[in-house]
Coordinates of C-alpha atoms in Angstrom, one line a residue:
M21 CA 21.1 -8.8 48.5
L22 CA 18.1 -6.4 46.8
D23 CA 17.3 -4.0 49.3
Y24 CA 13.5 -3.9 50.1
G25 CA 12.4 -0.6 48.5
T26 CA 14.6 -2.0 45.3
L27 CA 12.4 -5.3 45.0
K28 CA 8.9 -3.3 45.2
L29 CA 10.1 -1.1 42.4
I30 CA 11.2 -4.7 41.0
W31 CA 8.1 -6.1 41.6
W32 CA 5.7 -2.9 40.3
G33 CA 7.7 -3.4 36.7
L34 CA 6.9 -7.4 36.4
V35 CA 3.4 -6.9 37.3
L36 CA 3.3 -4.3 34.6
T37 CA 5.0 -6.5 31.9
L38 CA 2.6 -9.1 32.7
L39 CA -0.1 -7.2 32.1
T40 CA 1.4 -5.4 29.3
G41 CA 2.2 -9.2 28.1
F42 CA -1.4 -10.1 28.4
A43 CA -2.7 -6.8 26.6
L44 CA 0.0 -7.3 23.6
L45 CA -0.9 -11.1 23.1
D46 CA -4.7 -11.7 24.2
G47 CA -5.3 -8.3 23.1
F48 CA -5.2 -9.2 19.0
D49 CA -7.1 -12.4 20.1
M50 CA -9.9 -10.0 21.5
G51 CA -9.1 -7.5 18.1
V52 CA -9.6 -10.2 15.8
A53 CA -13.1 -11.4 17.4
M54 CA -14.4 -7.8 17.3
L55 CA -14.1 -7.4 13.9
L56 CA -15.5 -10.7 12.8
P57 CA -18.5 -9.6 11.4
W58 CA -16.4 -6.8 9.3
V59 CA -13.6 -8.7 8.2
G60 CA -15.8 -12.1 7.2
R61 CA -18.5 -11.7 4.9
T62 CA -18.9 -15.7 3.7
D63 CA -18.5 -18.4 6.4
D64 CA -14.8 -19.3 5.0
E65 CA -13.7 -15.9 5.3
R66 CA -14.6 -15.8 9.0
R67 CA -13.0 -19.0 9.9
V68 CA -9.9 -17.6 8.4
A69 CA -9.8 -14.9 11.1
I70 CA -10.9 -17.2 13.7
N71 CA -7.8 -19.7 12.6
V72 CA -5.7 -17.1 12.6
I73 CA -6.0 -16.6 16.3
G74 CA -7.5 -20.2 16.9
P75 CA -4.4 -22.5 17.5
T76 CA -2.8 -19.5 19.9
W77 CA -5.6 -18.0 22.0
E78 CA -5.3 -20.2 24.7
G79 CA -1.7 -19.8 25.7
N80 CA -2.3 -16.1 25.3
Q81 CA -5.0 -16.0 27.9
V82 CA -2.6 -17.5 30.4
W83 CA -0.6 -14.0 30.8
L84 CA -3.7 -12.6 32.3
V85 CA -3.6 -15.4 34.9
L86 CA 0.0 -14.7 35.5
G87 CA -1.0 -11.1 35.9
A88 CA -4.0 -11.6 38.1
G89 CA -1.5 -14.7 40.2
A90 CA 1.4 -11.7 40.3
V91 CA -1.1 -9.2 41.9
F92 CA -2.5 -11.5 44.9
A93 CA 1.1 -12.4 45.6
A94 CA 3.0 -9.4 45.6
W95 CA -0.1 -6.7 46.5
P96 CA -2.0 -8.7 48.2
M97 CA -4.0 -5.8 49.4
V98 CA -4.8 -4.6 46.4
Y99 CA -5.6 -7.7 45.0
A100 CA -8.4 -7.9 48.2
A101 CA -9.7 -4.4 47.7
G102 CA -9.1 -4.0 44.0
F103 CA -11.1 -7.4 43.2
S104 CA -13.7 -6.5 45.6
V105 CA -14.9 -3.5 44.1
F106 CA -14.7 -4.5 40.5
Y107 CA -16.2 -7.8 41.6
L108 CA -19.3 -7.6 39.2
A109 CA -17.4 -6.0 36.6
L110 CA -14.6 -8.9 36.5
V111 CA -17.5 -11.8 37.0
L112 CA -19.1 -9.8 33.9
A113 CA -15.2 -10.0 31.6
L114 CA -14.8 -13.4 32.9
C115 CA -18.1 -14.8 31.6
A116 CA -17.5 -13.2 28.5
L117 CA -14.5 -14.7 27.9
F118 CA -15.9 -18.3 28.7
L119 CA -18.2 -17.7 25.2
R120 CA -14.2 -17.8 23.3
P121 CA -13.7 -21.9 24.3
V122 CA -16.7 -23.3 23.2
G123 CA -17.1 -20.6 20.5
F124 CA -13.6 -22.1 18.7
D125 CA -14.3 -25.7 19.3
Y126 CA -18.0 -25.8 18.6
R127 CA -18.9 -23.3 16.0
S128 CA -17.8 -25.4 13.0
K129 CA -19.1 -28.6 14.3
L130 CA -22.4 -28.4 12.6
P131 CA -23.0 -27.0 9.2
S132 CA -26.2 -25.0 10.3
A133 CA -25.9 -21.1 9.0
R134 CA -27.7 -20.1 12.2
W135 CA -25.6 -22.5 14.7
R136 CA -22.3 -20.3 13.4
R137 CA -23.8 -17.1 13.4
N138 CA -24.6 -17.3 16.7
W139 CA -21.4 -18.8 17.7
D140 CA -19.5 -15.6 15.6
R141 CA -21.7 -13.4 18.1
G142 CA -20.8 -14.8 21.0
L143 CA -17.2 -14.6 19.9
V144 CA -17.5 -11.1 19.4
I145 CA -18.9 -11.0 22.6
G146 CA -15.9 -12.7 24.1
G147 CA -13.5 -9.8 22.5
L148 CA -15.7 -6.9 22.8
V149 CA -16.7 -6.9 26.7
P150 CA -13.5 -8.1 27.9
A151 CA -11.8 -5.2 25.9
L152 CA -14.4 -2.9 27.2
V153 CA -14.5 -4.3 31.0
F154 CA -10.6 -3.6 31.5
G155 CA -10.7 0.1 30.2
I156 CA -13.3 0.9 32.3
A157 CA -11.3 -0.6 35.2
I158 CA -7.9 1.9 34.2
G159 CA -10.2 4.3 34.0
N160 CA -11.7 4.1 37.2
L161 CA -8.0 4.4 38.7
F162 CA -7.4 7.7 37.6
M163 CA -11.0 8.7 39.3
G164 CA -10.4 6.9 42.8
V165 CA -11.6 3.2 43.6
P166 CA -14.6 3.3 46.2
F167 CA -12.4 1.6 49.3
Q168 CA -11.2 3.1 52.7
F169 CA -9.2 1.5 55.8
D170 CA -10.3 2.5 59.2
D171 CA -7.8 2.5 62.1
S172 CA -7.5 -1.1 62.1
F173 CA -6.7 -1.3 58.7
R174 CA -10.2 -3.0 58.2
I175 CA -12.0 -2.3 54.6
S176 CA -15.1 -0.9 53.8
Y177 CA -16.3 -0.3 50.0
G178 CA -18.7 2.7 48.7
G179 CA -20.3 2.3 45.0
G180 CA -20.9 -0.4 42.6
L181 CA -21.3 -1.1 39.3
L182 CA -23.3 1.5 38.0
G183 CA -20.7 3.9 39.9
Q184 CA -17.8 2.7 37.7
L185 CA -19.4 3.8 34.5
N186 CA -18.5 7.4 35.0
A187 CA -17.9 9.7 31.9
F188 CA -13.8 8.9 31.8
G189 CA -14.4 5.3 32.7
L190 CA -16.3 4.5 29.9
F191 CA -13.9 7.0 27.6
C192 CA -11.2 4.7 28.4
G193 CA -13.4 1.2 28.0
A194 CA -14.1 2.8 24.6
M195 CA -10.0 3.7 23.8
S196 CA -9.3 0.1 25.0
V197 CA -12.0 -0.9 22.4
V198 CA -10.2 0.5 19.5
L199 CA -6.8 0.2 20.6
L200 CA -7.2 -3.6 21.0
G201 CA -9.4 -3.7 17.6
L202 CA -6.4 -1.8 15.7
H203 CA -4.0 -4.7 17.0
G204 CA -6.6 -7.3 15.7
A205 CA -6.6 -5.7 12.4
A206 CA -2.8 -5.0 12.3
L207 CA -2.3 -9.2 13.2
L208 CA -5.0 -10.1 10.1
T209 CA -3.6 -7.4 7.7
L210 CA -0.2 -9.7 8.5
R211 CA -1.4 -13.1 8.4
T212 CA -4.4 -13.0 5.8
E213 CA -4.5 -12.6 2.1
A214 CA -7.1 -11.5 -0.3
A215 CA -10.6 -9.6 0.4
V216 CA -9.9 -10.5 4.3
Q217 CA -6.7 -8.4 4.8
Q218 CA -8.1 -5.6 2.5
R219 CA -10.9 -5.0 5.1
A220 CA -8.5 -5.6 7.9
R221 CA -6.6 -2.9 6.2
Q222 CA -9.3 -0.6 6.0
A223 CA -10.3 -1.0 9.9
A224 CA -6.5 -0.7 11.0
M225 CA -6.6 2.5 8.8
V226 CA -9.7 3.7 10.7
L227 CA -9.1 2.8 14.4
G228 CA -5.6 4.0 14.0
G229 CA -6.6 7.3 13.4
L230 CA -9.4 7.1 15.9
L231 CA -6.9 6.0 18.8
A232 CA -4.1 9.1 18.2
L233 CA -7.3 11.4 18.4
G234 CA -8.8 9.8 21.5
L235 CA -5.7 9.5 23.1
F236 CA -4.4 13.3 22.5
A237 CA -8.0 14.1 23.8
G238 CA -7.8 11.7 27.2
G239 CA -4.2 13.5 28.3
L240 CA -6.2 17.3 27.9
W241 CA -8.9 15.3 29.3
L242 CA -6.6 14.0 32.1
G243 CA -5.3 17.3 32.8
H244 CA -8.5 18.8 34.2
I245 CA -9.2 15.6 36.8
K246 CA -8.2 15.9 40.4
G247 CA -5.4 13.8 40.8
L248 CA -3.5 12.6 43.8
V249 CA -0.4 13.7 44.6
I250 CA 2.0 12.2 47.7
T251 CA 3.1 15.5 49.6
Q252 CA 4.9 13.0 52.5
Q253 CA 6.3 9.5 52.2
G254 CA 7.9 6.9 54.6
D255 CA 11.0 5.0 53.8
V256 CA 10.8 3.1 51.2
S257 CA 12.9 0.7 52.3
T258 CA 11.0 0.0 55.1
V259 CA 7.6 -1.7 56.1
L260 CA 5.3 0.8 55.5
T261 CA 1.0 0.8 55.9
P262 CA -1.1 3.3 53.6
F263 CA -1.3 5.7 56.7
D264 CA 2.7 6.5 56.4
K265 CA 2.3 9.1 53.6
Q266 CA 0.8 12.2 53.0
V267 CA -1.6 12.8 50.4
A268 CA -3.1 15.9 48.7
V269 CA -5.7 15.8 45.9
V270 CA -4.8 18.2 42.7
T271 CA -6.6 19.4 39.7
G272 CA -4.3 18.1 36.9
G273 CA -1.9 15.6 39.7
W274 CA -1.8 12.8 37.6
L275 CA 0.7 14.7 35.2
A276 CA 2.4 15.6 37.9
N277 CA 5.3 12.5 37.1
Y278 CA 5.5 14.4 33.6
T279 CA 7.3 17.5 35.2
R280 CA 9.0 15.5 37.6
W281 CA 10.6 13.4 34.9
P282 CA 10.4 14.9 31.6
L283 CA 11.7 11.9 29.8
L284 CA 8.3 10.1 30.2
E285 CA 6.5 13.0 28.0
W286 CA 8.0 10.5 25.0
L287 CA 5.4 7.3 26.3
P288 CA 2.2 9.2 25.2
C289 CA 3.6 10.7 22.1
A290 CA 5.1 6.8 21.3
A291 CA 1.5 5.5 21.7
I292 CA 0.2 8.3 19.4
A293 CA 3.0 7.6 17.1
G294 CA 2.5 3.9 17.0
A295 CA -1.3 4.3 16.4
L296 CA -0.5 6.8 13.3
F297 CA 2.1 4.9 12.0
A298 CA -0.3 1.3 12.0
S299 CA -3.1 3.4 9.8
F300 CA -0.3 4.8 7.6
A301 CA 1.5 0.9 7.3
A302 CA -1.9 -0.8 6.6
W303 CA -2.8 2.2 4.1
R304 CA 0.5 1.4 2.3
G305 CA 0.0 -2.7 2.6
W306 CA 3.2 -2.5 5.2
R307 CA 2.1 -5.5 6.8
W308 CA 5.3 -6.1 9.7
P309 CA 5.7 -1.8 10.2
S310 CA 1.5 -2.4 10.8
F311 CA 1.7 -4.7 13.1
F312 CA 4.8 -3.3 15.0
G313 CA 3.4 0.0 15.3
S314 CA 0.3 -1.4 16.8
G315 CA 2.0 -3.0 19.7
L316 CA 3.8 0.3 20.4
A317 CA 0.5 1.9 20.5
V318 CA -0.6 -1.2 23.4
V319 CA 2.7 -1.1 24.9
A320 CA 3.4 2.7 25.0
T321 CA -0.5 3.1 26.2
L322 CA 0.0 1.1 29.2
A323 CA 3.0 2.7 29.9
T324 CA 1.5 5.9 30.0
A325 CA -1.2 4.9 32.4
A326 CA 1.5 3.3 34.7
A327 CA 3.6 6.4 34.8
S328 CA 0.8 8.7 35.6
L329 CA 0.2 6.9 38.3
F330 CA 2.7 6.0 39.7
P331 CA 3.8 5.3 42.4
F332 CA 0.1 4.7 43.2
V333 CA -1.2 0.9 42.4
L334 CA -5.0 1.5 43.1
P335 CA -6.2 5.1 44.7
S336 CA -9.1 5.7 47.0
S337 CA -11.9 8.4 46.1
L338 CA -13.5 7.9 49.8
D339 CA -10.0 8.5 51.4
P340 CA -7.3 9.7 50.0
Q341 CA -4.5 8.5 52.7
S342 CA -6.3 5.0 52.7
S343 CA -4.4 4.9 48.8
L344 CA -2.5 1.8 47.8
T345 CA 0.5 2.5 46.1
L346 CA 4.0 0.0 45.4
W347 CA 5.5 1.3 48.7
D348 CA 3.0 0.4 51.2
A349 CA 0.6 -2.5 49.7
C350 CA 3.5 -5.1 48.8
S351 CA 4.3 -8.6 50.6
S352 CA 7.2 -9.1 52.5
A353 CA 10.7 -8.7 51.4
R354 CA 11.3 -12.5 51.9
T355 CA 7.9 -13.1 49.4
L356 CA 9.3 -11.1 46.9
G357 CA 12.5 -12.3 46.8
A358 CA 11.7 -15.7 46.6
M359 CA 9.0 -15.4 44.1
L360 CA 11.9 -12.9 42.2
A361 CA 13.8 -15.8 41.8
I362 CA 11.3 -18.1 40.7
V363 CA 10.0 -15.4 37.7
A364 CA 13.6 -15.2 36.8
L365 CA 14.0 -18.7 36.1
L366 CA 10.5 -19.4 34.6
L367 CA 9.8 -16.2 32.6
P368 CA 12.6 -16.9 30.3
I369 CA 11.3 -20.5 29.3
V370 CA 7.8 -18.6 28.7
L371 CA 8.9 -16.3 26.6
L372 CA 11.1 -18.6 24.6
Y373 CA 8.1 -21.3 24.0
T374 CA 5.4 -18.3 23.1
A375 CA 8.1 -17.5 20.4
W376 CA 8.7 -20.9 19.3
V377 CA 5.1 -21.4 19.1
Y378 CA 4.3 -18.3 16.8
R379 CA 7.4 -19.1 14.8
V380 CA 5.8 -22.9 14.1
M381 CA 2.8 -20.9 13.6
R382 CA 3.8 -18.1 11.4
G383 CA 3.0 -17.9 7.4
P384 CA -0.7 -16.7 5.9
V385 CA -4.4 -18.6 6.6
T386 CA -6.2 -18.5 3.4
V387 CA -9.3 -19.6 2.3
E388 CA -8.3 -22.5 0.2
Q389 CA -6.5 -23.7 3.2
I390 CA -10.1 -23.7 5.2
Q391 CA -11.1 -25.2 2.2
R392 CA -9.2 -27.8 2.0
D393 CA -8.8 -28.8 5.8
S394 CA -12.6 -28.1 6.2
H395 CA -12.8 -31.2 8.8
T396 CA -9.6 -30.0 11.2
A397 CA -9.6 -26.4 10.9
Y398 CA -11.7 -24.3 13.6

């Protein structure tokens, strides 16, 4: 039987895994959508890009539902505080995501050029806005989220949507757009041919370089931001509250884990290397290596953010003592244990089914296929 502290750590890893799955799979869907005006100059070319992601986007978006559900079940306090603070931003992202199903289903129902252009704009918004919002949210974790608890653990909030549009948050939002744009361009390089593939390669070359520069600059910037460091912590194998720790505010505190565990330095290096390799492979016309490079950049970027924040999950800007960590924001040991058994049973099935779907849908999408199957294609 796993002890409570081990269960807490496992669920931190599982939540990170689910959110990374969303970024990997739905991330290239958003990237393809936001690149639609660039890679597709004609209606048939835009339909090629849409049909690369159209058959699988719904399954990919399920990972977002799984991630949010895991946060609710494993970290109810994080769910309550985080979703309340980011309420307007998340509503904005969800409204943008609503444009995707109707865009995919209705875009090609009418031959009108104006009709299709308008739905194309909706698909671009459905890819760009969520990527931007999720990046801004991650950036705000490093700046601190405006919430605090009183002595009775009643929560109060400060700030609002405009306060979340700080410089570092906007920078992270821009880097999120670049990251997912690179991932989408790499997928189009893998799954298309001719002019669409050529433009996707050009986009991957540019976005890979921008991402590498941005990640390097972001690391330097993070070293000058005030971060949180735990100076005293209760027994993590017991039930803890946010007030069972002592927190110090230190400039460059978010980089403290890299001093404590030097091997973590490989994570940002891997993110930068993945971005550069994806760009180089796209330049050489290497399809699979470019896609693997962009995937590495996605995984390593999220892992870098998680490693920098560890063990914090939702830092507070109003009261550092109220900050939530993986040790003091968890559900009970029985809840975590029961959910772990369910995940151990169902997650392999989800992974196998996902792999099977992508095997069935493998192969390039071409203009000739779209013209031949015009009435059944998206």
